[in-house]
Short mmCIF file of C-alpha atoms in Angstrom, two decimals:
data_model
loop_
_atom_site.label_atom_id
_atom_site.label_comp_id
_atom_site.label_asym_id
_atom_site.label_seq_id
_atom_site.Cartn_x
_atom_site.Cartn_y
_atom_site.Cartn_z
CA UNK A 1252 113.26 105.50 -27.52
CA UNK A 1253 109.48 104.69 -25.80
CA UNK A 1254 108.43 106.21 -22.85
CA UNK A 1255 105.47 104.84 -21.40
CA UNK A 1256 105.27 107.80 -17.62
CA UNK A 1257 102.78 106.64 -14.68
CA UNK A 1258 100.19 105.54 -17.08
CA UNK A 1259 96.38 104.91 -16.26
CA UNK A 1260 92.87 103.91 -17.94
CA UNK A 1261 90.28 102.65 -16.84
CA UNK A 1262 87.18 101.48 -18.68
CA UNK A 1263 83.91 102.81 -16.50
CA UNK A 1264 85.13 100.25 -13.11
CA UNK A 1265 87.86 97.91 -14.75
CA UNK A 1266 90.94 99.33 -14.55
CA UNK A 1267 92.69 98.11 -17.32
CA UNK A 1268 96.41 99.73 -16.31
CA UNK A 1269 97.29 101.03 -13.23
CA UNK A 1270 100.07 103.66 -12.56
CA UNK A 1271 102.41 101.37 -15.64
CA UNK A 1272 105.81 103.45 -16.25
CA UNK A 1273 108.97 101.99 -18.21
CA UNK A 1274 110.92 102.84 -21.03
CA UNK A 1275 112.26 100.99 -24.17
CA UNK A 1276 115.46 101.72 -25.46
CA UNK A 1277 116.79 101.82 -29.51
CA UNK A 1278 118.99 99.15 -30.68
CA UNK A 1279 117.04 95.82 -28.42
CA UNK A 1280 114.73 94.11 -28.99
CA UNK A 1281 111.85 95.07 -26.10
CA UNK A 1282 109.79 92.40 -25.26
CA UNK A 1283 106.72 93.93 -23.63
CA UNK A 1284 104.70 89.97 -22.24
CA UNK A 1285 102.17 89.71 -19.76
CA UNK A 1286 99.08 87.56 -19.30
CA UNK A 1287 96.20 88.00 -21.28
CA UNK A 1288 94.23 90.92 -19.76
CA UNK A 1289 98.00 92.10 -18.30
CA UNK A 1290 96.55 95.74 -21.04
CA UNK A 1291 99.26 95.29 -23.18
CA UNK A 1292 97.46 96.24 -26.15
CA UNK A 1293 96.01 98.83 -24.38
CA UNK A 1294 98.84 100.38 -23.09
CA UNK A 1295 100.43 99.96 -27.24
CA UNK A 1296 97.09 101.27 -28.40
CA UNK A 1297 97.20 104.86 -25.34
CA UNK A 1298 100.86 104.88 -26.97
CA UNK A 1299 99.78 104.90 -30.67
CA UNK A 1300 97.66 107.77 -29.96
CA UNK A 1301 94.16 105.18 -30.57
CA UNK A 1302 93.63 105.01 -26.76
CA UNK A 1303 93.02 108.21 -24.54
CA UNK A 1304 94.86 107.89 -21.49
CA UNK A 1305 92.83 108.64 -17.71
CA UNK A 1306 96.30 109.95 -16.44
CA UNK A 1307 99.79 109.58 -17.87
CA UNK A 1308 100.87 109.77 -20.89
CA UNK A 1309 102.60 107.45 -23.49
CA UNK A 1310 105.39 109.12 -25.54
CA UNK A 1311 107.97 108.31 -27.98
CA UNK A 1312 110.72 109.83 -28.95
CA UNK A 1313 109.00 112.21 -25.84
CA UNK A 1314 107.01 113.56 -28.26
CA UNK A 1315 103.03 112.18 -28.47
CA UNK A 1316 101.66 109.96 -31.09
CA UNK A 1317 99.20 112.18 -32.14
CA UNK A 1318 101.33 115.78 -32.89
CA UNK A 1319 103.23 114.06 -35.70
CA UNK A 1320 103.08 114.95 -39.27
CA UNK A 1321 104.20 111.18 -41.30
CA UNK A 1322 104.08 109.30 -38.66
CA UNK A 1323 104.40 106.24 -40.18
CA UNK A 1324 108.00 107.40 -41.51
CA UNK A 1325 108.72 107.24 -37.41
CA UNK A 1326 106.93 104.64 -36.15
CA UNK A 1327 105.51 101.47 -37.65
CA UNK A 1328 102.68 99.01 -35.15
CA UNK A 1329 101.28 95.69 -36.52
CA UNK A 1330 98.16 96.28 -33.69
CA UNK A 1331 95.74 93.17 -35.22
CA UNK A 1332 96.89 91.67 -38.37
CA UNK A 1333 93.18 90.95 -39.30
CA UNK A 1334 92.56 93.94 -39.46
CA UNK A 1335 92.69 93.46 -43.94
CA UNK A 1336 89.17 94.59 -45.24
CA UNK A 1337 88.78 91.61 -46.74
CA UNK A 1338 87.26 92.82 -50.43
CA UNK A 1339 91.02 95.10 -51.14
CA UNK A 1340 94.32 93.15 -52.34
CA UNK A 1341 97.00 93.62 -51.01
CA UNK A 1342 98.64 95.99 -52.69
CA UNK A 1343 96.08 98.31 -52.10
CA UNK A 1344 95.42 98.32 -48.30
CA UNK A 1345 99.73 99.26 -48.14
CA UNK A 1346 99.54 101.88 -50.95
CA UNK A 1347 96.15 103.56 -49.27
CA UNK A 1348 98.80 103.41 -45.45
CA UNK A 1349 101.03 104.76 -48.18
CA UNK A 1350 99.21 107.68 -49.44
CA UNK A 1351 98.63 109.27 -46.74
CA UNK A 1352 102.51 109.64 -45.67
CA UNK A 1353 104.07 110.27 -48.42
CA UNK A 1354 105.21 107.53 -49.36
CA UNK A 1355 105.63 105.87 -52.58
CA UNK A 1356 103.88 102.92 -54.44
CA UNK A 1357 107.95 101.51 -55.45
CA UNK A 1358 108.12 101.51 -51.65
CA UNK A 1359 105.10 99.82 -51.41
CA UNK A 1360 105.92 96.84 -53.94
CA UNK A 1361 109.31 96.64 -52.59
CA UNK A 1362 107.55 96.46 -49.38
CA UNK A 1363 105.16 93.38 -50.66
CA UNK A 1364 108.22 91.84 -52.35
CA UNK A 1365 110.64 91.14 -49.46
CA UNK A 1366 107.82 90.03 -47.02
CA UNK A 1367 107.14 87.71 -49.27
CA UNK A 1368 103.87 88.76 -51.22
CA UNK A 1369 104.76 89.74 -54.23
CA UNK A 1370 103.48 86.85 -56.11
CA UNK A 1371 100.09 87.96 -54.29
CA UNK A 1372 99.83 91.57 -54.19
CA UNK A 1373 96.85 92.12 -56.23
CA UNK A 1374 94.66 89.04 -54.46
CA UNK A 1375 91.75 90.25 -52.50
CA UNK A 1376 93.08 90.43 -48.65
CA UNK A 1377 89.81 87.66 -47.82
CA UNK A 1378 92.28 84.67 -49.11
CA UNK A 1379 95.03 85.76 -46.95
CA UNK A 1380 95.64 83.12 -44.74
CA UNK A 1381 96.89 84.67 -41.13
CA UNK A 1382 100.35 83.94 -41.60
CA UNK A 1383 99.99 85.93 -44.53
CA UNK A 1384 98.13 88.84 -42.84
CA UNK A 1385 101.30 89.08 -40.93
CA UNK A 1386 103.37 88.98 -43.41
CA UNK A 1387 100.73 92.39 -44.98
CA UNK A 1388 100.54 93.70 -41.34
CA UNK A 1389 105.01 93.75 -40.86
CA UNK A 1390 104.96 94.70 -44.63
CA UNK A 1391 102.55 98.34 -43.31
CA UNK A 1392 104.75 98.44 -40.01
CA UNK A 1393 107.64 98.83 -42.38
CA UNK A 1394 106.66 101.03 -44.84
CA UNK A 1395 108.31 104.13 -43.27
CA UNK A 1396 110.62 102.73 -42.72
CA UNK A 1397 110.76 103.66 -38.99
CA UNK A 1398 112.75 104.30 -36.32
CA UNK A 1399 110.52 103.15 -34.17
CA UNK A 1400 108.55 99.60 -34.46
CA UNK A 1401 105.47 97.98 -31.82
CA UNK A 1402 104.25 94.51 -32.90
CA UNK A 1403 101.28 92.96 -31.43
CA UNK A 1404 101.58 88.91 -31.39
CA UNK A 1405 103.31 89.49 -35.02
CA UNK A 1406 104.15 85.70 -34.65
CA UNK A 1407 100.86 83.94 -34.58
CA UNK A 1408 100.31 81.82 -37.53
CA UNK A 1409 102.96 81.98 -39.13
CA UNK A 1410 104.86 78.98 -39.92
CA UNK A 1411 108.13 77.87 -38.84
CA UNK A 1412 109.54 79.44 -41.85
CA UNK A 1413 107.82 82.79 -41.48
CA UNK A 1414 108.60 82.51 -36.88
CA UNK A 1415 111.90 82.12 -38.01
CA UNK A 1416 112.10 84.94 -40.50
CA UNK A 1417 110.63 87.59 -37.99
CA UNK A 1418 113.32 86.34 -35.40
CA UNK A 1419 115.37 87.15 -37.64
CA UNK A 1420 114.13 90.35 -39.02
CA UNK A 1421 113.86 91.94 -35.21
CA UNK A 1422 116.92 91.55 -34.53
CA UNK A 1423 118.31 92.58 -37.83
CA UNK A 1424 116.03 95.93 -37.19
CA UNK A 1425 117.35 96.75 -33.62
CA UNK A 1426 120.78 95.69 -34.64
CA UNK A 1427 120.82 99.04 -37.16
CA UNK A 1428 120.03 100.64 -34.36
CA UNK A 1429 116.19 100.91 -34.36
CA UNK A 1430 113.39 100.87 -31.25
CA UNK A 1431 111.77 97.57 -31.63
CA UNK A 1432 109.21 96.60 -28.71
CA UNK A 1433 107.48 93.05 -29.34
CA UNK A 1434 104.52 91.26 -28.07
CA UNK A 1435 103.85 87.85 -27.52
CA UNK A 1436 102.62 85.31 -25.12
CA UNK A 1437 104.98 82.21 -26.99
CA UNK A 1438 107.39 82.26 -24.14
CA UNK A 1439 110.02 80.02 -26.38
CA UNK A 1440 110.11 82.17 -29.20
CA UNK A 1441 110.66 85.39 -26.76
CA UNK A 1442 113.79 83.75 -25.20
CA UNK A 1443 115.17 83.37 -29.29
CA UNK A 1444 114.89 86.85 -30.23
CA UNK A 1445 114.30 89.52 -26.71
CA UNK A 1446 117.37 90.77 -25.74
CA UNK A 1447 115.08 93.11 -22.82
CA UNK A 1448 111.61 92.36 -20.99
CA UNK A 1449 109.15 94.78 -20.20
CA UNK A 1450 106.23 92.29 -17.58
CA UNK A 1451 103.25 93.51 -17.02
CA UNK A 1452 100.66 91.98 -14.88
CA UNK A 1453 97.09 93.69 -13.99
CA UNK A 1454 98.23 96.77 -15.52
CA UNK A 1455 101.29 97.24 -13.25
CA UNK A 1456 105.32 96.47 -13.84
CA UNK A 1457 106.80 93.36 -12.59
CA UNK A 1458 110.31 93.53 -14.24
CA UNK A 1459 111.53 95.52 -16.60
CA UNK A 1460 115.02 93.96 -17.01
CA UNK A 1461 117.90 92.14 -19.14
CA UNK A 1462 117.11 89.06 -19.90
CA UNK A 1463 119.71 87.30 -18.62
CA UNK A 1464 118.98 89.26 -15.29
CA UNK A 1465 115.93 87.47 -15.52
CA UNK A 1466 116.50 84.01 -16.46
CA UNK A 1467 118.81 82.11 -14.49
CA UNK A 1468 121.42 79.39 -15.27
CA UNK A 1469 118.99 76.17 -15.08
CA UNK A 1470 115.60 78.03 -15.85
CA UNK A 1471 113.51 78.09 -18.97
CA UNK A 1472 112.17 82.00 -20.02
CA UNK A 1473 108.73 80.46 -19.30
CA UNK A 1474 109.73 79.48 -15.51
CA UNK A 1475 110.41 82.68 -14.59
CA UNK A 1476 107.21 83.93 -16.51
CA UNK A 1477 104.99 81.85 -14.38
CA UNK A 1478 106.84 82.21 -11.48
CA UNK A 1479 106.71 86.37 -12.24
CA UNK A 1480 102.95 85.99 -12.86
CA UNK A 1481 101.07 84.19 -10.31
CA UNK A 1482 99.48 86.45 -9.00
CA UNK A 1483 98.22 88.16 -12.08
CA UNK A 1484 96.67 85.94 -14.11
CA UNK A 1485 92.90 87.47 -14.60
CA UNK A 1486 90.48 84.87 -17.10
CA UNK A 1487 87.80 86.48 -18.17
CA UNK A 1488 88.79 90.14 -18.10
CA UNK A 1489 87.73 93.11 -20.34
CA UNK A 1490 90.52 94.12 -22.56
CA UNK B 1298 94.92 116.35 -46.69
CA UNK B 1299 95.89 116.77 -50.51
CA UNK B 1300 97.89 113.10 -49.03
CA UNK B 1301 94.26 111.91 -46.73
CA UNK B 1302 92.28 112.64 -49.31
CA UNK B 1303 94.39 110.31 -52.10
CA UNK B 1304 94.82 107.15 -49.54
CA UNK B 1305 90.44 107.40 -49.17
CA UNK B 1306 90.31 108.21 -52.92
CA UNK B 1307 92.13 105.05 -53.04
CA UNK B 1308 90.24 103.60 -50.33
CA UNK B 1309 86.48 103.01 -51.91
CA UNK B 1310 87.97 102.74 -55.85
CA UNK B 1311 89.81 99.29 -54.42
CA UNK B 1312 86.88 97.86 -53.24
CA UNK B 1313 83.79 96.36 -54.36
CA UNK B 1314 80.66 97.85 -52.41
CA UNK B 1315 82.05 101.14 -54.70
CA UNK B 1316 80.54 98.99 -57.65
CA UNK B 1317 77.49 97.85 -56.21
CA UNK B 1318 76.48 100.83 -54.78
CA UNK B 1319 77.04 102.38 -58.73
CA UNK B 1320 75.73 100.30 -59.82
CA UNK B 1321 71.81 100.16 -58.37
CA UNK B 1322 72.76 103.84 -59.43
CA UNK B 1323 72.93 102.79 -62.92
CA UNK B 1324 69.69 100.56 -62.73
CA UNK B 1325 67.50 103.60 -61.24
CA UNK B 1326 67.99 105.21 -64.47
CA UNK B 1327 66.80 102.41 -66.68
CA UNK B 1328 63.98 101.90 -64.46
CA UNK B 1329 62.73 104.92 -64.46
CA UNK B 1330 62.80 104.95 -68.33
CA UNK B 1331 60.84 101.01 -68.58
CA UNK B 1332 58.20 102.87 -66.60
CA UNK B 1333 57.95 106.63 -69.16
CA UNK B 1334 58.02 104.03 -71.92
CA UNK B 1335 55.81 101.67 -70.72
CA UNK B 1336 53.88 104.61 -69.31
CA UNK B 1337 53.96 105.92 -72.99
CA UNK B 1338 52.48 103.39 -74.76
CA UNK B 1339 49.73 103.17 -72.16
CA UNK B 1340 49.11 107.20 -73.05
CA UNK B 1341 48.82 106.30 -76.48
CA UNK B 1342 46.24 103.46 -76.63
CA UNK B 1343 44.11 106.65 -74.56
CA UNK B 1344 41.37 107.85 -76.51
CA UNK B 1345 42.09 111.67 -77.15
CA UNK B 1346 39.86 112.74 -73.81
CA UNK B 1347 41.72 110.78 -71.31
CA UNK B 1348 44.70 112.50 -72.63
CA UNK B 1349 44.57 115.30 -70.82
CA UNK B 1350 43.38 113.83 -67.42
CA UNK B 1351 46.87 111.59 -68.00
CA UNK B 1352 49.96 112.19 -65.17
CA UNK B 1353 52.84 110.68 -64.87
CA UNK B 1354 55.69 112.27 -61.59
CA UNK B 1355 58.95 113.30 -63.13
CA UNK B 1356 61.55 110.42 -63.00
CA UNK B 1357 64.34 112.01 -61.78
CA UNK B 1358 61.81 112.80 -58.95
CA UNK B 1359 60.45 109.36 -58.11
CA UNK B 1360 63.84 107.18 -58.53
CA UNK B 1361 65.75 109.63 -56.53
CA UNK B 1362 65.29 107.76 -53.16
CA UNK B 1363 66.69 104.95 -55.18
CA UNK B 1364 70.23 106.95 -56.29
CA UNK B 1365 70.10 109.25 -52.54
CA UNK B 1366 69.50 105.29 -50.45
CA UNK B 1367 72.37 103.79 -52.09
CA UNK B 1368 74.99 106.99 -52.14
CA UNK B 1369 73.38 106.64 -48.08
CA UNK B 1370 74.75 102.72 -48.14
CA UNK B 1371 78.45 104.16 -49.42
CA UNK B 1372 78.84 106.97 -46.83
CA UNK B 1373 77.58 104.20 -43.90
CA UNK B 1374 80.06 102.36 -45.83
CA UNK B 1375 83.41 104.37 -45.59
CA UNK B 1376 83.58 104.12 -41.53
CA UNK B 1377 81.75 101.19 -40.80
CA UNK B 1378 83.38 99.37 -42.87
CA UNK B 1379 86.64 100.65 -41.22
CA UNK B 1380 84.95 99.42 -37.91
CA UNK B 1381 83.74 96.34 -38.98
CA UNK B 1382 86.82 95.42 -40.01
CA UNK B 1383 89.72 97.16 -37.58
CA UNK B 1384 90.99 98.75 -40.29
CA UNK B 1385 90.15 102.45 -38.46
CA UNK B 1386 93.08 101.87 -36.03
CA UNK B 1387 96.20 101.68 -39.19
CA UNK B 1388 94.19 104.26 -40.66
CA UNK B 1389 94.17 105.60 -37.75
CA UNK B 1390 98.53 105.03 -36.22
CA UNK B 1391 98.82 106.42 -40.16
CA UNK B 1392 96.66 109.63 -39.88
CA UNK B 1393 96.59 110.55 -36.21
CA UNK B 1394 95.07 113.66 -36.85
CA UNK B 1395 91.21 112.91 -36.87
CA UNK B 1396 89.75 115.66 -38.51
CA UNK B 1397 91.82 115.91 -41.14
CA UNK B 1398 91.10 111.87 -41.77
CA UNK B 1399 87.05 112.54 -41.37
CA UNK B 1400 87.43 115.88 -43.33
CA UNK B 1401 89.25 113.51 -46.13
CA UNK B 1402 86.53 110.43 -46.18
CA UNK B 1403 83.91 112.99 -46.26
CA UNK B 1404 85.34 114.83 -49.24
CA UNK B 1405 86.40 111.59 -51.05
CA UNK B 1406 82.70 110.04 -50.59
CA UNK B 1407 80.28 114.05 -51.28
CA UNK B 1408 82.87 113.81 -54.92
CA UNK B 1409 82.12 109.74 -55.79
CA UNK B 1410 77.67 111.00 -54.77
CA UNK B 1411 77.61 114.20 -55.76
CA UNK B 1412 79.11 111.98 -59.49
CA UNK B 1413 76.59 109.62 -59.19
CA UNK B 1414 73.60 112.55 -58.58
CA UNK B 1415 73.87 114.16 -61.08
CA UNK B 1416 74.69 112.04 -63.40
CA UNK B 1417 71.58 109.76 -62.04
CA UNK B 1418 69.87 113.00 -62.41
CA UNK B 1419 70.81 114.60 -66.15
CA UNK B 1420 70.47 110.91 -68.05
CA UNK B 1421 67.17 110.71 -66.20
CA UNK B 1422 66.43 113.06 -67.39
CA UNK B 1423 67.02 113.26 -70.70
CA UNK B 1424 66.39 109.87 -71.79
CA UNK B 1425 62.74 109.85 -69.89
CA UNK B 1426 61.49 113.04 -71.96
CA UNK B 1427 63.30 111.52 -74.81
CA UNK B 1428 60.64 108.79 -74.56
CA UNK B 1429 58.20 111.22 -73.88
CA UNK B 1430 59.17 112.90 -77.33
CA UNK B 1431 56.65 116.03 -78.17
CA UNK B 1432 53.55 114.09 -75.92
CA UNK B 1433 51.81 116.87 -74.10
CA UNK B 1434 52.30 115.25 -70.99
CA UNK B 1435 52.92 118.02 -67.63
CA UNK B 1436 55.64 118.46 -65.94
CA UNK B 1437 57.62 117.23 -68.90
CA UNK B 1438 57.95 120.31 -71.22
CA UNK B 1439 61.09 122.26 -70.07
CA UNK B 1440 63.93 121.62 -72.08
CA UNK B 1441 67.00 120.00 -70.47
CA UNK B 1442 68.53 124.42 -69.63
CA UNK B 1443 65.68 125.55 -68.29
CA UNK B 1444 65.34 123.09 -65.27
CA UNK B 1445 68.96 122.57 -65.05
CA UNK B 1446 68.58 124.58 -61.86
CA UNK B 1447 66.58 121.74 -60.38
CA UNK B 1448 67.78 119.07 -62.06
CA UNK B 1449 71.55 120.29 -60.46
CA UNK B 1450 70.04 120.63 -56.69
CA UNK B 1451 67.64 116.99 -57.22
CA UNK B 1452 71.46 115.50 -57.80
CA UNK B 1453 73.16 117.80 -55.06
CA UNK B 1454 70.20 116.59 -52.27
CA UNK B 1455 72.56 112.66 -53.25
CA UNK B 1456 75.79 114.26 -51.80
CA UNK B 1457 73.72 115.34 -48.82
CA UNK B 1458 72.68 112.05 -47.79
CA UNK B 1459 75.61 109.86 -48.67
CA UNK B 1460 77.40 112.73 -45.88
CA UNK B 1461 74.53 112.09 -43.62
CA UNK B 1462 75.39 108.30 -44.25
CA UNK B 1463 78.99 109.18 -43.09
CA UNK B 1464 78.37 111.20 -39.66
CA UNK B 1465 75.34 108.39 -38.97
CA UNK B 1466 78.24 105.68 -39.79
CA UNK B 1467 80.71 107.07 -37.01
CA UNK B 1468 78.10 108.17 -34.70
CA UNK B 1469 76.79 104.07 -34.10
CA UNK B 1470 79.79 102.70 -35.01
CA UNK B 1471 77.91 99.78 -37.04
CA UNK B 1472 76.53 99.06 -40.66
CA UNK B 1473 73.21 97.75 -40.17
CA UNK B 1474 72.12 100.90 -37.51
CA UNK B 1475 73.32 103.61 -39.25
CA UNK B 1476 71.18 102.20 -42.44
CA UNK B 1477 68.09 102.13 -40.19
CA UNK B 1478 69.02 105.32 -39.58
CA UNK B 1479 69.32 106.91 -42.67
CA UNK B 1480 66.39 105.12 -43.67
CA UNK B 1481 64.11 106.41 -40.78
CA UNK B 1482 65.64 110.36 -40.99
CA UNK B 1483 65.53 110.30 -45.37
CA UNK B 1484 62.26 107.90 -45.92
CA UNK B 1485 60.55 106.87 -43.46
CA UNK B 1486 60.20 110.04 -40.84
CA UNK B 1487 59.71 112.55 -44.40
CA UNK B 1488 56.95 110.14 -46.04
CA UNK B 1489 54.70 109.80 -42.96
CA UNK B 1490 54.27 112.92 -41.78
CA UNK B 1491 53.00 113.91 -44.44
CA UNK B 1492 50.18 112.50 -42.85
CA UNK B 1493 49.65 114.87 -39.27
CA UNK B 1494 47.25 116.69 -38.66
CA UNK B 1495 46.77 119.56 -40.61
CA UNK B 1496 49.12 122.58 -40.22
CA UNK B 1497 52.06 120.38 -38.63
CA UNK B 1498 51.99 117.76 -41.50
CA UNK B 1499 52.32 120.37 -44.16
CA UNK B 1500 54.80 122.31 -41.87
CA UNK B 1501 57.19 119.92 -41.14
CA UNK B 1502 56.99 118.24 -43.46
CA UNK B 1503 59.35 121.55 -46.04
CA UNK B 1504 61.83 120.67 -43.51
CA UNK B 1505 62.38 117.29 -44.63
CA UNK B 1506 64.92 116.39 -47.01
CA UNK B 1507 63.16 115.29 -49.74
CA UNK B 1508 61.36 118.38 -50.04
CA UNK B 1509 64.03 121.08 -49.81
CA UNK B 1510 65.72 120.74 -53.46
CA UNK B 1511 62.02 121.16 -55.12
CA UNK B 1512 61.29 124.34 -52.55
CA UNK B 1513 64.59 125.95 -53.26
CA UNK B 1514 64.84 125.95 -56.61
CA UNK B 1515 61.20 127.46 -56.52
CA UNK B 1516 59.32 128.08 -59.52
CA UNK B 1517 61.23 125.06 -61.20
CA UNK B 1518 60.31 122.51 -58.18
CA UNK B 1519 58.48 120.16 -58.63
CA UNK B 1520 54.53 119.96 -57.03
CA UNK B 1521 51.37 118.66 -57.60
CA UNK B 1522 48.23 119.53 -56.68
CA UNK B 1523 47.11 115.92 -56.37
CA UNK B 1524 49.78 114.26 -54.91
CA UNK B 1525 49.11 116.15 -50.81
CA UNK B 1526 50.13 113.11 -48.93
CA UNK B 1527 53.42 110.41 -49.01
CA UNK B 1528 56.52 110.68 -49.88
CA UNK B 1529 56.27 112.85 -53.18
CA UNK B 1530 54.04 115.14 -51.66
CA UNK B 1531 55.69 118.70 -52.18
CA UNK B 1532 54.63 121.68 -50.90
CA UNK B 1533 56.09 124.42 -50.80
CA UNK B 1534 55.99 125.99 -48.21
CA UNK B 1535 59.79 127.67 -47.59
CA UNK B 1536 61.57 130.42 -49.07
CA UNK B 1537 64.26 129.42 -51.56
CA UNK B 1538 67.11 130.83 -49.49
CA UNK B 1539 65.88 129.00 -45.99
CA UNK B 1540 65.13 126.58 -47.86
CA UNK B 1541 68.99 126.39 -48.66
CA UNK B 1542 70.12 126.76 -45.14
CA UNK B 1543 67.83 123.91 -43.60
CA UNK B 1544 70.29 121.61 -46.96
CA UNK B 1545 73.04 123.09 -45.47
CA UNK B 1546 72.06 121.86 -42.05
CA UNK B 1547 71.48 118.35 -43.55
CA UNK B 1548 75.12 118.18 -43.22
CA UNK B 1549 77.02 120.63 -40.61
CA UNK B 1550 74.80 119.66 -37.92
CA UNK B 1551 75.13 115.49 -38.24
CA UNK B 1552 79.16 116.37 -38.85
CA UNK B 1553 80.03 118.97 -36.38
CA UNK B 1554 78.37 115.46 -34.25
CA UNK B 1555 80.12 113.10 -35.63
CA UNK B 1556 83.35 115.68 -35.88
CA UNK B 1557 83.28 115.68 -32.04
CA UNK B 1558 81.78 111.89 -31.34
CA UNK B 1559 85.26 110.47 -33.57
CA UNK B 1560 87.53 113.52 -31.83
CA UNK B 1561 86.90 112.07 -28.22
CA UNK B 1562 86.25 108.00 -28.83
CA UNK B 1563 89.04 105.65 -28.28
CA UNK B 1564 89.24 103.87 -31.44
#
């Protein structure tokens, strides 16, 4: 369970998140939607303790992220798949993260196998395509077998087979009772993957409801999303 | 902390820049040996009356800045490469206790820098003294056992430079900015400051990092009557204890500021 309460984040005079509250429940895939600059990534960074909120809080399982010991065993996150040292191998990249949380090399090798990177595990990550980096990022998020997953744009750059793999992975993780928060701009993909939606614009909550309640018969998620966010599109926002 | 340390150790071992830095250190030893080899050839060609005035700066002093800079850069890269590639976020997601993450980085870099620094200093000493042999060259007569305390301090100063580099890297979050700051603090300012009018040149120069190991070493520290300005001016002013305090301050003060910034800022 992820809880965001009255969250506010200002960067100078820019308000990135403006009194945002919502909950992400276990057992379903929750889609996190909003135009560029709506505050999705900022909200995720605050929940993960990377950025300090101006006010309010983000909690996971009722606790602040920064207070967790071995957090990878509770929460898995993919924020930016291209964030790898280009000279480090995929295996070493995962092992540096695993070691901090007492996770062994066997788990690293098994994950590389399951995300389809076993054959390139010793290759430098700088040689990877965006799709391969996404798979590496997913593997990093799954290292500690966490009950909560937060993934920012995990399908960017994936081939059709990879897109389907992510979709089925997210759905099976949610079916196991895990909490899955997934952000994406791909509405057709989100319509296939998510059960529940949280839509924000300009840092505020626009909708927090079940997919069925948001999209009337005969309309697509894209139509419903564009209708809801029509007033919130802000080009050139800071973050 | 042990878990974070083993992760940081693997981070250092698993990128090529570390091995480039260590290659530069090895090169410094080779260059020092070549200088002395060439110097000894010149010495042997001199008439006896001119041999008395022949001087060589000990190569463990002369080549030390190259080693210090190399490990200073390693200290910088340890953190700025994480900002440059965005991995700082995954590192902090894995280790949200920022003080722990920074301490683990500092410990891992310090270990590498200390080992590299001591290896370079002792290797340079042993190789160059072997090349000098029994020629009566000033400052080259002591055995490694006699000179060990000073040599250990020179090696230690390399680790201090790595810590300064790490701290500047945290503060600037920029590889170029941090390296320029390291070069300024460790090399440009110390060399330039000796040209200030007396007594300020000597006084300020006494607390510059390159001068501290030899002042701590006291009577074992290298000094030269001939060299009074520039990067190799060594005029002992501070008593060893105060010089030791100053050397410690070069580690503690930058790292303390870095720790405060690292905890406070958004990643």
